Amino acid sequence: MVTSISSVYEEGPFDVAMVKLMPHPMFHMKDRLDVQIVGVAGLDPVDGVSESGQSKPHVVQSEGSDGVFAQGYPVLVIGTGLGSEKLNPFTPACAPLKFGHQAFFRCSAAPGVHVVTGDYGHMDFLDDSSPGS
């Protein structure tokens, strides 16, 4: 069990000041930003709930894609075990298998780590007592 990021970070202590949050549309502007990207992490990432609802530009793409997770940076993908389940037959899942964490990791360049929190759903990252969780 990992108790500290420093215990798995090989190049010395982890510097929290280096952590930056960047929504995926901004990643496509990375060459115009004054930041050095050294890794990418996704918290139950989702690239839409259907083919027609996929974000543009697409983040999850086919093998050999140039999507955000395929840029050659070390990748950490944290997914949920329940995010691909529908709440009812009339609404799509929050994080369908085809566009969820599994797809992000599959499109990632090495090195990468894929962690799944089995008993949690997509919205649990925001509020673990939300209706339907």
PDB file of C-alpha atoms in Angstrom:
ATOM      1  CA  MET A   1       0.000   0.000   0.000  1.00  0.00           C
ATOM      2  CA  VAL A   2       1.329   3.413  -0.963  1.00  0.00           C
ATOM      3  CA  THR A   3       1.123   5.871   1.927  1.00  0.00           C
ATOM      4  CA  SER A   4       2.979   8.740   0.297  1.00  0.00           C
ATOM      5  CA  ILE A   5       3.684   9.783  -3.281  1.00  0.00           C
ATOM      6  CA  SER A   6       7.276  10.372  -2.164  1.00  0.00           C
ATOM      7  CA  SER A   7       7.631   6.654  -1.480  1.00  0.00           C
ATOM      8  CA  VAL A   8       7.143   5.864  -5.186  1.00  0.00           C
ATOM      9  CA  TYR A   9       8.647   9.006  -6.696  1.00  0.00           C
ATOM     10  CA  GLU A  10      12.196   8.003  -7.645  1.00  0.00           C
ATOM     11  CA  GLU A  11      13.818  11.400  -8.050  1.00  0.00           C
ATOM     12  CA  GLY A  12      13.566  12.768  -4.536  1.00  0.00           C
ATOM     13  CA  PRO A  13      10.817  14.445  -2.540  1.00  0.00           C
ATOM     14  CA  PHE A  14       7.548  15.254  -4.253  1.00  0.00           C
ATOM     15  CA  ASP A  15       7.115  19.008  -4.783  1.00  0.00           C
ATOM     16  CA  VAL A  16       3.429  19.919  -4.390  1.00  0.00           C
ATOM     17  CA  ALA A  17       4.158  23.342  -5.908  1.00  0.00           C
ATOM     18  CA  MET A  18       4.735  21.550  -9.215  1.00  0.00           C
ATOM     19  CA  VAL A  19       1.149  20.224  -9.366  1.00  0.00           C
ATOM     20  CA  LYS A  20      -1.046  22.092 -11.817  1.00  0.00           C
ATOM     21  CA  LEU A  21      -4.666  21.480 -12.728  1.00  0.00           C
ATOM     22  CA  MET A  22      -5.486  21.761 -16.384  1.00  0.00           C
ATOM     23  CA  PRO A  23      -8.844  20.856 -17.934  1.00  0.00           C
ATOM     24  CA  HIS A  24      -8.309  18.694 -21.005  1.00  0.00           C
ATOM     25  CA  PRO A  25      -9.259  21.367 -23.590  1.00  0.00           C
ATOM     26  CA  MET A  26      -6.375  23.500 -22.298  1.00  0.00           C
ATOM     27  CA  PHE A  27      -3.929  20.643 -22.853  1.00  0.00           C
ATOM     28  CA  HIS A  28      -4.237  21.245 -26.585  1.00  0.00           C
ATOM     29  CA  MET A  29      -2.833  24.744 -25.952  1.00  0.00           C
ATOM     30  CA  LYS A  30       0.125  23.399 -23.957  1.00  0.00           C
ATOM     31  CA  ASP A  31       2.674  24.706 -26.468  1.00  0.00           C
ATOM     32  CA  ARG A  32       1.408  28.251 -25.867  1.00  0.00           C
ATOM     33  CA  LEU A  33       1.380  27.950 -22.068  1.00  0.00           C
ATOM     34  CA  ASP A  34       4.329  28.698 -19.844  1.00  0.00           C
ATOM     35  CA  VAL A  35       4.301  25.341 -18.056  1.00  0.00           C
ATOM     36  CA  GLN A  36       6.508  22.301 -18.243  1.00  0.00           C
ATOM     37  CA  ILE A  37       4.361  19.171 -18.236  1.00  0.00           C
ATOM     38  CA  VAL A  38       6.074  16.187 -16.644  1.00  0.00           C
ATOM     39  CA  GLY A  39       3.095  13.872 -16.164  1.00  0.00           C
ATOM     40  CA  VAL A  40      -0.650  13.547 -16.638  1.00  0.00           C
ATOM     41  CA  ALA A  41      -3.244  12.285 -14.153  1.00  0.00           C
ATOM     42  CA  GLY A  42      -6.924  11.666 -14.765  1.00  0.00           C
ATOM     43  CA  LEU A  43      -9.546  11.275 -12.027  1.00  0.00           C
ATOM     44  CA  ASP A  44     -12.171   8.996 -13.593  1.00  0.00           C
ATOM     45  CA  PRO A  45     -11.666  10.727 -16.942  1.00  0.00           C
ATOM     46  CA  VAL A  46     -14.559  10.667 -19.409  1.00  0.00           C
ATOM     47  CA  ASP A  47     -14.570  11.752 -23.043  1.00  0.00           C
ATOM     48  CA  GLY A  48     -18.343  11.982 -23.530  1.00  0.00           C
ATOM     49  CA  VAL A  49     -21.225   9.593 -22.983  1.00  0.00           C
ATOM     50  CA  SER A  50     -21.734   8.558 -26.632  1.00  0.00           C
ATOM     51  CA  GLU A  51     -20.184   8.837 -30.102  1.00  0.00           C
ATOM     52  CA  SER A  52     -22.136  12.031 -30.769  1.00  0.00           C
ATOM     53  CA  GLY A  53     -21.445  13.376 -27.282  1.00  0.00           C
ATOM     54  CA  GLN A  54     -17.688  12.918 -27.394  1.00  0.00           C
ATOM     55  CA  SER A  55     -15.686  16.055 -26.605  1.00  0.00           C
ATOM     56  CA  LYS A  56     -13.931  17.963 -29.356  1.00  0.00           C
ATOM     57  CA  PRO A  57     -11.087  17.708 -29.862  1.00  0.00           C
ATOM     58  CA  HIS A  58     -11.308  14.028 -28.915  1.00  0.00           C
ATOM     59  CA  VAL A  59      -9.214  13.016 -25.953  1.00  0.00           C
ATOM     60  CA  VAL A  60      -9.754   9.268 -26.273  1.00  0.00           C
ATOM     61  CA  GLN A  61      -8.668   8.235 -29.725  1.00  0.00           C
ATOM     62  CA  SER A  62      -7.654   5.071 -31.489  1.00  0.00           C
ATOM     63  CA  GLU A  63      -4.360   3.241 -31.081  1.00  0.00           C
ATOM     64  CA  GLY A  64      -1.428   5.439 -32.018  1.00  0.00           C
ATOM     65  CA  SER A  65      -3.435   8.573 -31.355  1.00  0.00           C
ATOM     66  CA  ASP A  66      -2.096  11.977 -30.463  1.00  0.00           C
ATOM     67  CA  GLY A  67      -4.583  12.466 -27.620  1.00  0.00           C
ATOM     68  CA  VAL A  68      -3.577  14.016 -24.310  1.00  0.00           C
ATOM     69  CA  PHE A  69      -2.685  10.718 -22.653  1.00  0.00           C
ATOM     70  CA  ALA A  70      -0.616   9.488 -25.616  1.00  0.00           C
ATOM     71  CA  GLN A  71       1.987  12.275 -25.550  1.00  0.00           C
ATOM     72  CA  GLY A  72       4.693  10.214 -23.854  1.00  0.00           C
ATOM     73  CA  TYR A  73       4.265  11.679 -20.375  1.00  0.00           C
ATOM     74  CA  PRO A  74       4.009   9.334 -17.375  1.00  0.00           C
ATOM     75  CA  VAL A  75       0.301   8.695 -16.788  1.00  0.00           C
ATOM     76  CA  LEU A  76      -1.827   7.991 -13.710  1.00  0.00           C
ATOM     77  CA  VAL A  77      -5.449   7.063 -14.407  1.00  0.00           C
ATOM     78  CA  ILE A  78      -7.765   6.624 -11.417  1.00  0.00           C
ATOM     79  CA  GLY A  79     -11.110   5.142 -12.428  1.00  0.00           C
ATOM     80  CA  THR A  80     -14.260   4.029 -10.669  1.00  0.00           C
ATOM     81  CA  GLY A  81     -15.775   0.572 -10.667  1.00  0.00           C
ATOM     82  CA  LEU A  82     -19.362   1.817 -10.833  1.00  0.00           C
ATOM     83  CA  GLY A  83     -19.001   4.725 -13.274  1.00  0.00           C
ATOM     84  CA  SER A  84     -19.985   2.593 -16.260  1.00  0.00           C
ATOM     85  CA  GLU A  85     -23.274   1.469 -14.666  1.00  0.00           C
ATOM     86  CA  LYS A  86     -26.499   3.206 -15.682  1.00  0.00           C
ATOM     87  CA  LEU A  87     -28.653   4.700 -12.942  1.00  0.00           C
ATOM     88  CA  ASN A  88     -31.767   3.750 -14.940  1.00  0.00           C
ATOM     89  CA  PRO A  89     -32.608   2.521 -18.467  1.00  0.00           C
ATOM     90  CA  PHE A  90     -33.330   6.045 -19.736  1.00  0.00           C
ATOM     91  CA  THR A  91     -30.038   7.811 -19.017  1.00  0.00           C
ATOM     92  CA  PRO A  92     -26.499   6.952 -20.086  1.00  0.00           C
ATOM     93  CA  ALA A  93     -23.818   5.956 -17.620  1.00  0.00           C
ATOM     94  CA  CYS A  94     -21.654   8.822 -16.347  1.00  0.00           C
ATOM     95  CA  ALA A  95     -18.489   7.096 -17.549  1.00  0.00           C
ATOM     96  CA  PRO A  96     -19.253   4.523 -20.291  1.00  0.00           C
ATOM     97  CA  LEU A  97     -16.599   1.854 -20.870  1.00  0.00           C
ATOM     98  CA  LYS A  98     -15.871   3.100 -24.399  1.00  0.00           C
ATOM     99  CA  PHE A  99     -15.141   6.660 -23.243  1.00  0.00           C
ATOM    100  CA  GLY A 100     -14.099   6.190 -19.603  1.00  0.00           C
ATOM    101  CA  HIS A 101     -10.928   5.470 -17.655  1.00  0.00           C
ATOM    102  CA  GLN A 102     -10.318   2.143 -19.407  1.00  0.00           C
ATOM    103  CA  ALA A 103     -10.162   3.890 -22.783  1.00  0.00           C
ATOM    104  CA  PHE A 104      -7.898   6.644 -21.440  1.00  0.00           C
ATOM    105  CA  PHE A 105      -5.426   4.109 -20.093  1.00  0.00           C
ATOM    106  CA  ARG A 106      -5.590   2.002 -23.266  1.00  0.00           C
ATOM    107  CA  CYS A 107      -4.649   5.113 -25.309  1.00  0.00           C
ATOM    108  CA  SER A 108      -1.846   6.091 -22.915  1.00  0.00           C
ATOM    109  CA  ALA A 109       1.828   5.959 -23.665  1.00  0.00           C
ATOM    110  CA  ALA A 110       4.060   4.140 -21.185  1.00  0.00           C
ATOM    111  CA  PRO A 111       4.906   4.474 -18.364  1.00  0.00           C
ATOM    112  CA  GLY A 112       1.501   4.385 -16.746  1.00  0.00           C
ATOM    113  CA  VAL A 113      -0.472   3.277 -13.720  1.00  0.00           C
ATOM    114  CA  HIS A 114      -4.190   2.413 -13.781  1.00  0.00           C
ATOM    115  CA  VAL A 115      -6.010   2.271 -10.429  1.00  0.00           C
ATOM    116  CA  VAL A 116      -9.709   1.403 -10.043  1.00  0.00           C
ATOM    117  CA  THR A 117     -11.730   2.278  -6.947  1.00  0.00           C
ATOM    118  CA  GLY A 118     -14.171  -0.623  -7.196  1.00  0.00           C
ATOM    119  CA  ASP A 119     -17.066   0.476  -4.994  1.00  0.00           C
ATOM    120  CA  TYR A 120     -17.275   4.084  -6.165  1.00  0.00           C
ATOM    121  CA  GLY A 121     -19.050   5.821  -9.034  1.00  0.00           C
ATOM    122  CA  HIS A 122     -18.061   8.764 -11.196  1.00  0.00           C
ATOM    123  CA  MET A 123     -19.915  11.359  -9.108  1.00  0.00           C
ATOM    124  CA  ASP A 124     -18.323  10.074  -5.876  1.00  0.00           C
ATOM    125  CA  PHE A 125     -15.228  12.098  -6.763  1.00  0.00           C
ATOM    126  CA  LEU A 126     -17.361  15.177  -6.132  1.00  0.00           C
ATOM    127  CA  ASP A 127     -19.613  14.096  -3.259  1.00  0.00           C
ATOM    128  CA  ASP A 128     -19.845  10.617  -1.764  1.00  0.00           C
ATOM    129  CA  SER A 129     -23.370  11.231  -0.472  1.00  0.00           C
ATOM    130  CA  SER A 130     -24.987  12.457  -3.682  1.00  0.00           C
ATOM    131  CA  PRO A 131     -28.376  10.989  -4.661  1.00  0.00           C
ATOM    132  CA  GLY A 132     -27.952   7.709  -6.466  1.00  0.00           C
ATOM    133  CA  SER A 133     -24.501   6.961  -5.096  1.00  0.00           C
TER     134      SER A 133
END
